[in-house]
PDB file of C-alpha atoms in Angstrom:
ATOM      1  CA  MET A  10      60.561 -54.303  56.774  1.00 54.00           C
ATOM      2  CA  ARG A  11      58.830 -58.175  55.281  1.00 53.00           C
ATOM      3  CA  LEU A  12      60.990 -61.154  55.759  1.00 57.00           C
ATOM      4  CA  ASP A  13      59.244 -63.292  52.859  1.00 61.00           C
ATOM      5  CA  THR A  14      61.479 -64.457  51.500  1.00 60.00           C
ATOM      6  CA  ASP A  15      60.469 -66.752  48.709  1.00 68.00           C
ATOM      7  CA  ARG A  16      58.259 -64.408  46.722  1.00 74.00           C
ATOM      8  CA  GLU A  17      58.422 -64.541  43.191  1.00 79.00           C
ATOM      9  CA  ARG A  18      61.300 -62.822  41.267  1.00 81.00           C
ATOM     10  CA  GLY A  19      61.634 -59.700  41.110  1.00 87.00           C
ATOM     11  CA  MET A  20      64.041 -57.114  41.392  1.00 91.00           C
ATOM     12  CA  LEU A  21      65.421 -60.157  43.282  1.00 91.00           C
ATOM     13  CA  THR A  22      65.823 -63.572  42.685  1.00 90.00           C
ATOM     14  CA  PRO A  23      64.704 -65.052  46.051  1.00 88.00           C
ATOM     15  CA  ALA A  24      68.628 -66.652  46.816  1.00 88.00           C
ATOM     16  CA  ASP A  25      69.668 -62.679  46.750  1.00 90.00           C
ATOM     17  CA  ARG A  26      67.303 -62.394  49.563  1.00 88.00           C
ATOM     18  CA  ALA A  27      68.001 -65.039  51.982  1.00 86.00           C
ATOM     19  CA  PHE A  28      71.677 -63.718  50.412  1.00 88.00           C
ATOM     20  CA  LEU A  29      71.095 -60.520  52.008  1.00 87.00           C
ATOM     21  CA  LEU A  30      69.507 -61.674  54.901  1.00 81.00           C
ATOM     22  CA  GLY A  31      72.668 -63.531  55.985  1.00 81.00           C
ATOM     23  CA  GLU A  32      70.878 -66.939  55.301  1.00 80.00           C
ATOM     24  CA  ARG A  33      72.472 -68.056  52.470  1.00 79.00           C
ATOM     25  CA  GLU A  34      76.518 -68.620  52.952  1.00 79.00           C
ATOM     26  CA  MET A  35      79.034 -67.454  50.163  1.00 78.00           C
ATOM     27  CA  SER A  36      82.236 -70.561  50.868  1.00 77.00           C
ATOM     28  CA  HIS A  37      84.465 -67.867  48.794  1.00 84.00           C
ATOM     29  CA  ASP A  38      84.947 -63.852  49.517  1.00 87.00           C
ATOM     30  CA  GLN A  39      84.598 -64.481  45.781  1.00 90.00           C
ATOM     31  CA  SER A  40      81.117 -64.744  45.846  1.00 88.00           C
ATOM     32  CA  ARG A  41      80.029 -62.954  47.852  1.00 89.00           C
ATOM     33  CA  ARG A  42      81.670 -59.619  45.781  1.00 92.00           C
ATOM     34  CA  ASN A  43      79.323 -61.671  42.615  1.00 92.00           C
ATOM     35  CA  ALA A  44      76.410 -62.831  44.557  1.00 92.00           C
ATOM     36  CA  GLU A  45      76.450 -58.417  45.600  1.00 94.00           C
ATOM     37  CA  ALA A  46      78.231 -56.991  42.035  1.00 95.00           C
ATOM     38  CA  ARG A  47      75.471 -58.723  41.094  1.00 94.00           C
ATOM     39  CA  ILE A  48      72.132 -57.763  43.444  1.00 95.00           C
ATOM     40  CA  ARG A  49      73.865 -53.815  42.345  1.00 96.00           C
ATOM     41  CA  GLN A  50      73.254 -54.152  39.102  1.00 96.00           C
ATOM     42  CA  ARG A  51      69.486 -55.495  39.249  1.00 95.00           C
ATOM     43  CA  VAL A  52      69.268 -52.397  41.006  1.00 96.00           C
ATOM     44  CA  THR A  53      70.507 -50.020  38.597  1.00 96.00           C
ATOM     45  CA  ASP A  54      68.499 -51.882  35.771  1.00 96.00           C
ATOM     46  CA  THR A  55      65.590 -51.755  38.219  1.00 95.00           C
ATOM     47  CA  VAL A  56      65.874 -48.427  38.320  1.00 96.00           C
ATOM     48  CA  LEU A  57      66.210 -47.225  35.281  1.00 96.00           C
ATOM     49  CA  ASP A  58      63.203 -49.311  34.195  1.00 96.00           C
ATOM     50  CA  PHE A  59      61.216 -47.122  36.288  1.00 95.00           C
ATOM     51  CA  ASP A  60      61.593 -44.620  33.615  1.00 95.00           C
ATOM     52  CA  LEU A  61      59.785 -47.336  31.165  1.00 95.00           C
ATOM     53  CA  LEU A  62      57.061 -48.090  33.034  1.00 95.00           C
ATOM     54  CA  LEU A  63      56.085 -44.055  33.220  1.00 94.00           C
ATOM     55  CA  HIS A  64      55.669 -43.905  29.865  1.00 93.00           C
ATOM     56  CA  THR A  65      54.477 -46.944  28.422  1.00 96.00           C
ATOM     57  CA  LEU A  66      52.849 -49.882  30.883  1.00 95.00           C
ATOM     58  CA  SER A  67      48.916 -48.916  30.309  1.00 95.00           C
ATOM     59  CA  ASP A  68      46.547 -46.771  33.256  1.00 94.00           C
ATOM     60  CA  LYS A  69      45.139 -50.298  33.454  1.00 96.00           C
ATOM     61  CA  ASP A  70      47.599 -52.297  34.134  1.00 97.00           C
ATOM     62  CA  ARG A  71      49.184 -49.510  36.297  1.00 96.00           C
ATOM     63  CA  ALA A  72      45.854 -49.344  39.076  1.00 96.00           C
ATOM     64  CA  GLN A  73      46.033 -53.279  38.906  1.00 97.00           C
ATOM     65  CA  VAL A  74      49.468 -52.872  40.743  1.00 96.00           C
ATOM     66  CA  PHE A  75      48.466 -50.239  43.562  1.00 96.00           C
ATOM     67  CA  ASP A  76      44.800 -51.297  43.500  1.00 96.00           C
ATOM     68  CA  ASP A  77      44.832 -52.700  46.582  1.00 93.00           C
ATOM     69  CA  VAL A  78      47.409 -50.109  48.198  1.00 94.00           C
ATOM     70  CA  HIS A  79      44.476 -48.936  51.269  1.00 93.00           C
ATOM     71  CA  THR A  80      44.923 -52.869  52.065  1.00 93.00           C
ATOM     72  CA  ASP A  81      47.602 -54.348  51.363  1.00 91.00           C
ATOM     73  CA  ASP A  82      50.061 -52.897  54.586  1.00 86.00           C
ATOM     74  CA  ALA A  83      52.842 -54.937  53.256  1.00 86.00           C
ATOM     75  CA  PHE A  84      52.560 -53.169  49.694  1.00 90.00           C
ATOM     76  CA  LEU A  85      52.078 -49.389  51.665  1.00 90.00           C
ATOM     77  CA  ASP A  86      55.423 -51.208  53.708  1.00 87.00           C
ATOM     78  CA  ALA A  87      57.166 -51.775  50.816  1.00 90.00           C
ATOM     79  CA  LEU A  88      56.170 -48.260  48.675  1.00 94.00           C
ATOM     80  CA  LYS A  89      57.478 -45.802  51.554  1.00 91.00           C
ATOM     81  CA  ALA A  90      61.414 -48.101  51.714  1.00 90.00           C
ATOM     82  CA  MET A  91      60.739 -47.332  47.885  1.00 95.00           C
ATOM     83  CA  ILE A  92      61.179 -44.079  48.279  1.00 96.00           C
ATOM     84  CA  ALA A  93      63.198 -44.610  52.482  1.00 93.00           C
ATOM     85  CA  PHE A  94      66.283 -46.784  49.540  1.00 95.00           C
ATOM     86  CA  ALA A  95      66.213 -42.951  47.035  1.00 96.00           C
ATOM     87  CA  TYR A  96      66.169 -41.266  50.206  1.00 96.00           C
ATOM     88  CA  ILE A  97      68.925 -41.671  51.446  1.00 94.00           C
ATOM     89  CA  GLY A  98      70.233 -42.614  48.714  1.00 96.00           C
ATOM     90  CA  THR A  99      70.970 -39.349  46.724  1.00 96.00           C
ATOM     91  CA  LYS A 100      71.464 -37.867  50.159  1.00 95.00           C
ATOM     92  CA  GLU A 101      74.274 -40.192  50.526  1.00 95.00           C
ATOM     93  CA  GLN A 102      76.267 -38.446  47.251  1.00 96.00           C
ATOM     94  CA  GLY A 103      75.545 -35.938  48.313  1.00 95.00           C
ATOM     95  CA  PHE A 104      72.381 -35.078  45.808  1.00 96.00           C
ATOM     96  CA  PRO A 105      69.255 -33.401  47.128  1.00 95.00           C
ATOM     97  CA  PHE A 106      66.457 -34.553  47.090  1.00 95.00           C
ATOM     98  CA  GLU A 107      64.300 -31.818  46.357  1.00 95.00           C
ATOM     99  CA  ASP A 108      65.711 -31.913  43.704  1.00 96.00           C
ATOM    100  CA  LEU A 109      64.496 -34.835  41.950  1.00 95.00           C
ATOM    101  CA  LEU A 110      60.932 -35.071  43.987  1.00 96.00           C
ATOM    102  CA  VAL A 111      59.725 -31.347  43.102  1.00 95.00           C
ATOM    103  CA  PRO A 112      60.156 -32.535  39.528  1.00 95.00           C
ATOM    104  CA  ALA A 113      59.204 -35.590  40.010  1.00 96.00           C
ATOM    105  CA  VAL A 114      55.695 -35.238  41.452  1.00 96.00           C
ATOM    106  CA  ARG A 115      55.329 -31.842  38.626  1.00 96.00           C
ATOM    107  CA  ALA A 116      55.004 -33.048  35.806  1.00 94.00           C
ATOM    108  CA  SER A 117      52.468 -35.887  36.848  1.00 95.00           C
ATOM    109  CA  GLU A 118      50.823 -33.745  38.642  1.00 95.00           C
ATOM    110  CA  GLU A 119      51.066 -31.521  34.885  1.00 94.00           C
ATOM    111  CA  ALA A 120      50.086 -34.243  32.912  1.00 92.00           C
ATOM    112  CA  MET A 121      47.599 -35.855  35.108  1.00 92.00           C
ATOM    113  CA  ALA A 122      45.368 -32.283  34.856  1.00 92.00           C
ATOM    114  CA  ALA A 123      45.866 -32.742  30.978  1.00 91.00           C
ATOM    115  CA  LYS A 124      45.021 -36.461  30.743  1.00 88.00           C
ATOM    116  CA  GLN A 125      42.191 -36.759  33.378  1.00 89.00           C
ATOM    117  CA  ALA A 126      40.118 -32.721  33.019  1.00 87.00           C
ATOM    118  CA  GLY A 127      41.672 -31.381  29.875  1.00 90.00           C
ATOM    119  CA  THR A 128      43.893 -28.180  31.745  1.00 92.00           C
ATOM    120  CA  ASN A 129      47.404 -26.909  32.566  1.00 91.00           C
ATOM    121  CA  VAL A 130      47.493 -26.566  35.284  1.00 91.00           C
ATOM    122  CA  SER A 131      50.217 -24.385  37.480  1.00 93.00           C
ATOM    123  CA  VAL A 132      52.044 -26.816  40.517  1.00 94.00           C
ATOM    124  CA  GLY A 133      52.901 -25.141  43.602  1.00 94.00           C
ATOM    125  CA  VAL A 134      55.081 -27.947  45.579  1.00 94.00           C
ATOM    126  CA  THR A 135      56.741 -27.607  49.071  1.00 93.00           C
ATOM    127  CA  PHE A 136      59.144 -29.935  50.153  1.00 92.00           C
ATOM    128  CA  ASP A 137      61.143 -29.280  53.970  1.00 92.00           C
ATOM    129  CA  VAL A 138      62.692 -31.092  56.498  1.00 91.00           C
ATOM    130  CA  GLU A 139      63.282 -30.021  59.976  1.00 88.00           C
ATOM    131  CA  THR A 140      65.684 -32.131  61.664  1.00 84.00           C
ATOM    132  CA  THR A 141      65.867 -32.499  65.847  1.00 80.00           C
ATOM    133  CA  ILE A 142      68.963 -34.830  67.455  1.00 74.00           C
ATOM    134  CA  GLU A 143      66.484 -35.750  71.120  1.00 74.00           C
ATOM    135  CA  ASP A 144      69.744 -38.722  71.601  1.00 77.00           C
ATOM    136  CA  THR A 145      72.366 -39.831  70.816  1.00 86.00           C
ATOM    137  CA  LEU A 146      71.917 -43.663  69.454  1.00 87.00           C
ATOM    138  CA  GLU A 147      74.843 -44.933  72.307  1.00 89.00           C
ATOM    139  CA  GLY A 148      72.155 -42.857  75.291  1.00 90.00           C
ATOM    140  CA  VAL A 149      69.104 -44.480  73.429  1.00 90.00           C
ATOM    141  CA  ALA A 150      71.391 -48.283  74.234  1.00 90.00           C
ATOM    142  CA  GLY A 151      72.186 -47.111  77.654  1.00 91.00           C
ATOM    143  CA  ARG A 152      68.139 -46.755  78.631  1.00 91.00           C
ATOM    144  CA  LEU A 153      67.487 -49.302  77.155  1.00 90.00           C
ATOM    145  CA  ALA A 154      70.534 -51.456  79.081  1.00 90.00           C
ATOM    146  CA  GLU A 155      68.973 -50.026  82.257  1.00 91.00           C
ATOM    147  CA  ASN A 156      65.109 -51.996  81.114  1.00 90.00           C
ATOM    148  CA  LYS A 157      63.753 -48.252  80.727  1.00 91.00           C
ATOM    149  CA  PRO A 158      61.636 -47.455  78.152  1.00 92.00           C
ATOM    150  CA  ILE A 159      62.781 -46.399  74.766  1.00 92.00           C
ATOM    151  CA  THR A 160      59.775 -44.680  71.496  1.00 90.00           C
ATOM    152  CA  PRO A 161      58.971 -47.093  68.685  1.00 90.00           C
ATOM    153  CA  ARG A 162      61.263 -45.106  66.759  1.00 88.00           C
ATOM    154  CA  GLU A 163      63.744 -44.875  68.835  1.00 90.00           C
ATOM    155  CA  LEU A 164      64.394 -48.552  69.099  1.00 91.00           C
ATOM    156  CA  PHE A 165      63.995 -48.622  65.424  1.00 89.00           C
ATOM    157  CA  SER A 166      67.256 -46.261  64.720  1.00 88.00           C
ATOM    158  CA  LEU A 167      69.469 -49.336  66.961  1.00 89.00           C
ATOM    159  CA  ILE A 168      68.199 -51.200  64.874  1.00 87.00           C
ATOM    160  CA  MET A 169      68.832 -49.566  61.543  1.00 84.00           C
ATOM    161  CA  GLN A 170      72.586 -48.839  63.195  1.00 84.00           C
ATOM    162  CA  GLY A 171      73.588 -52.259  64.063  1.00 81.00           C
ATOM    163  CA  GLY A 172      76.093 -51.483  66.322  1.00 82.00           C
ATOM    164  CA  HIS A 173      73.820 -52.628  69.413  1.00 84.00           C
ATOM    165  CA  ASP A 174      71.844 -56.156  69.678  1.00 87.00           C
ATOM    166  CA  PRO A 175      68.298 -55.876  71.197  1.00 89.00           C
ATOM    167  CA  THR A 176      67.979 -59.155  71.213  1.00 88.00           C
ATOM    168  CA  ARG A 177      69.820 -59.493  74.215  1.00 89.00           C
ATOM    169  CA  TYR A 178      67.702 -57.820  77.171  1.00 89.00           C
ATOM    170  CA  ASP A 179      64.262 -60.370  78.356  1.00 90.00           C
ATOM    171  CA  GLU A 180      62.472 -56.756  77.615  1.00 92.00           C
ATOM    172  CA  ILE A 181      62.497 -53.318  75.667  1.00 93.00           C
ATOM    173  CA  VAL A 182      59.130 -51.603  77.577  1.00 92.00           C
ATOM    174  CA  LEU A 183      57.991 -48.944  74.575  1.00 93.00           C
ATOM    175  CA  HIS A 184      56.764 -45.730  74.554  1.00 90.00           C
ATOM    176  CA  ARG A 185      54.630 -44.788  72.666  1.00 83.00           C
ATOM    177  CA  ARG A 186      53.949 -40.754  72.185  1.00 77.00           C
ATOM    178  CA  LEU A 187      49.883 -40.247  71.411  1.00 71.00           C
ATOM    179  CA  GLU A 188      50.681 -37.107  70.826  1.00 64.00           C
ATOM    180  CA  GLU A 189      52.969 -37.573  67.949  1.00 60.00           C
ATOM    181  CA  ASP A 190      52.213 -37.926  64.289  1.00 52.00           C
ATOM    182  CA  ASP A 191      55.733 -40.213  63.967  1.00 63.00           C
ATOM    183  CA  GLY A 192      53.162 -42.844  61.942  1.00 69.00           C
ATOM    184  CA  VAL A 193      53.537 -45.866  65.330  1.00 80.00           C
ATOM    185  CA  ASP A 194      49.820 -47.879  65.351  1.00 82.00           C
ATOM    186  CA  ASP A 195      50.411 -51.633  66.794  1.00 84.00           C
ATOM    187  CA  ALA A 196      51.459 -52.768  62.979  1.00 82.00           C
ATOM    188  CA  PHE A 197      54.312 -50.750  63.074  1.00 85.00           C
ATOM    189  CA  LEU A 198      55.669 -52.614  67.025  1.00 89.00           C
ATOM    190  CA  GLU A 199      54.138 -56.240  65.197  1.00 87.00           C
ATOM    191  CA  ARG A 200      56.477 -55.720  62.273  1.00 85.00           C
ATOM    192  CA  LEU A 201      59.183 -54.935  65.214  1.00 88.00           C
ATOM    193  CA  ALA A 202      59.077 -57.417  67.027  1.00 89.00           C
ATOM    194  CA  SER A 203      58.496 -60.134  64.013  1.00 86.00           C
ATOM    195  CA  TYR A 204      62.312 -58.091  63.041  1.00 85.00           C
ATOM    196  CA  LEU A 205      63.414 -59.699  66.156  1.00 88.00           C
ATOM    197  CA  GLU A 206      61.450 -62.792  66.399  1.00 87.00           C
ATOM    198  CA  ALA A 207      60.103 -62.201  69.561  1.00 89.00           C
ATOM    199  CA  ASP A 208      57.032 -61.562  71.418  1.00 91.00           C
ATOM    200  CA  LEU A 209      55.002 -58.507  71.719  1.00 92.00           C
ATOM    201  CA  GLU A 210      52.551 -57.542  74.322  1.00 90.00           C
ATOM    202  CA  HIS A 211      50.207 -54.308  74.926  1.00 89.00           C
ATOM    203  CA  GLU A 212      49.845 -53.212  78.001  1.00 87.00           C
ATOM    204  CA  ASN A 213      48.076 -49.554  77.088  1.00 87.00           C
ATOM    205  CA  GLU A 214      47.587 -47.479  75.476  1.00 84.00           C
ATOM    206  CA  THR A 215      51.562 -45.738  75.299  1.00 87.00           C
ATOM    207  CA  ARG A 216      53.317 -49.191  76.566  1.00 90.00           C
ATOM    208  CA  ALA A 217      54.016 -52.411  75.675  1.00 91.00           C
ATOM    209  CA  ILE A 218      56.964 -54.918  75.513  1.00 92.00           C
ATOM    210  CA  ILE A 219      58.555 -56.617  73.315  1.00 93.00           C
ATOM    211  CA  TYR A 220      60.165 -59.959  74.653  1.00 92.00           C
ATOM    212  CA  PRO A 221      63.056 -61.098  72.048  1.00 88.00           C
TER     213      PRO A 221
END
């Protein structure tokens, strides 16, 4: 997660970002509830605006928005977060994410084929998620308390769960599983350290230490 709260206003204002990060105190419960309601409405309005953007924003403008997708890590992370936000939100409501993703990809491929190549295509889309429980977060927290290595993904899960504070330990030993394609690279480790406001030391390819 990128913590730059001073960007120009987008869906959120700088004040909204500061509030979500706990950097802006609300003196009254009603003020906090008003801020939460205002942010919810802005998120809803922004999602609705994407229908307009998809159908009316020019190809040139869309291309410029995504121009740096190969080099701008913050932008790429934000795109992943956008998809993750939709995935979690629909899953929590019991709406199959596949029913959202598959029609969107199919319609996009059909539209691009017609516009760019003048062809009519048949599109097959497969979306499959397989989740295997490896350890409970209590177990991960226990290993962390014993100064035993945990994986970067396990640390990320602890941070997202919010019930454990990894910063109370002097060091967090991370073990990377290089044989697995889990999206963990040096940039991912640096983002974890940055989020925890900690120092990062790479000992070797598979071992790193975060010092909160």
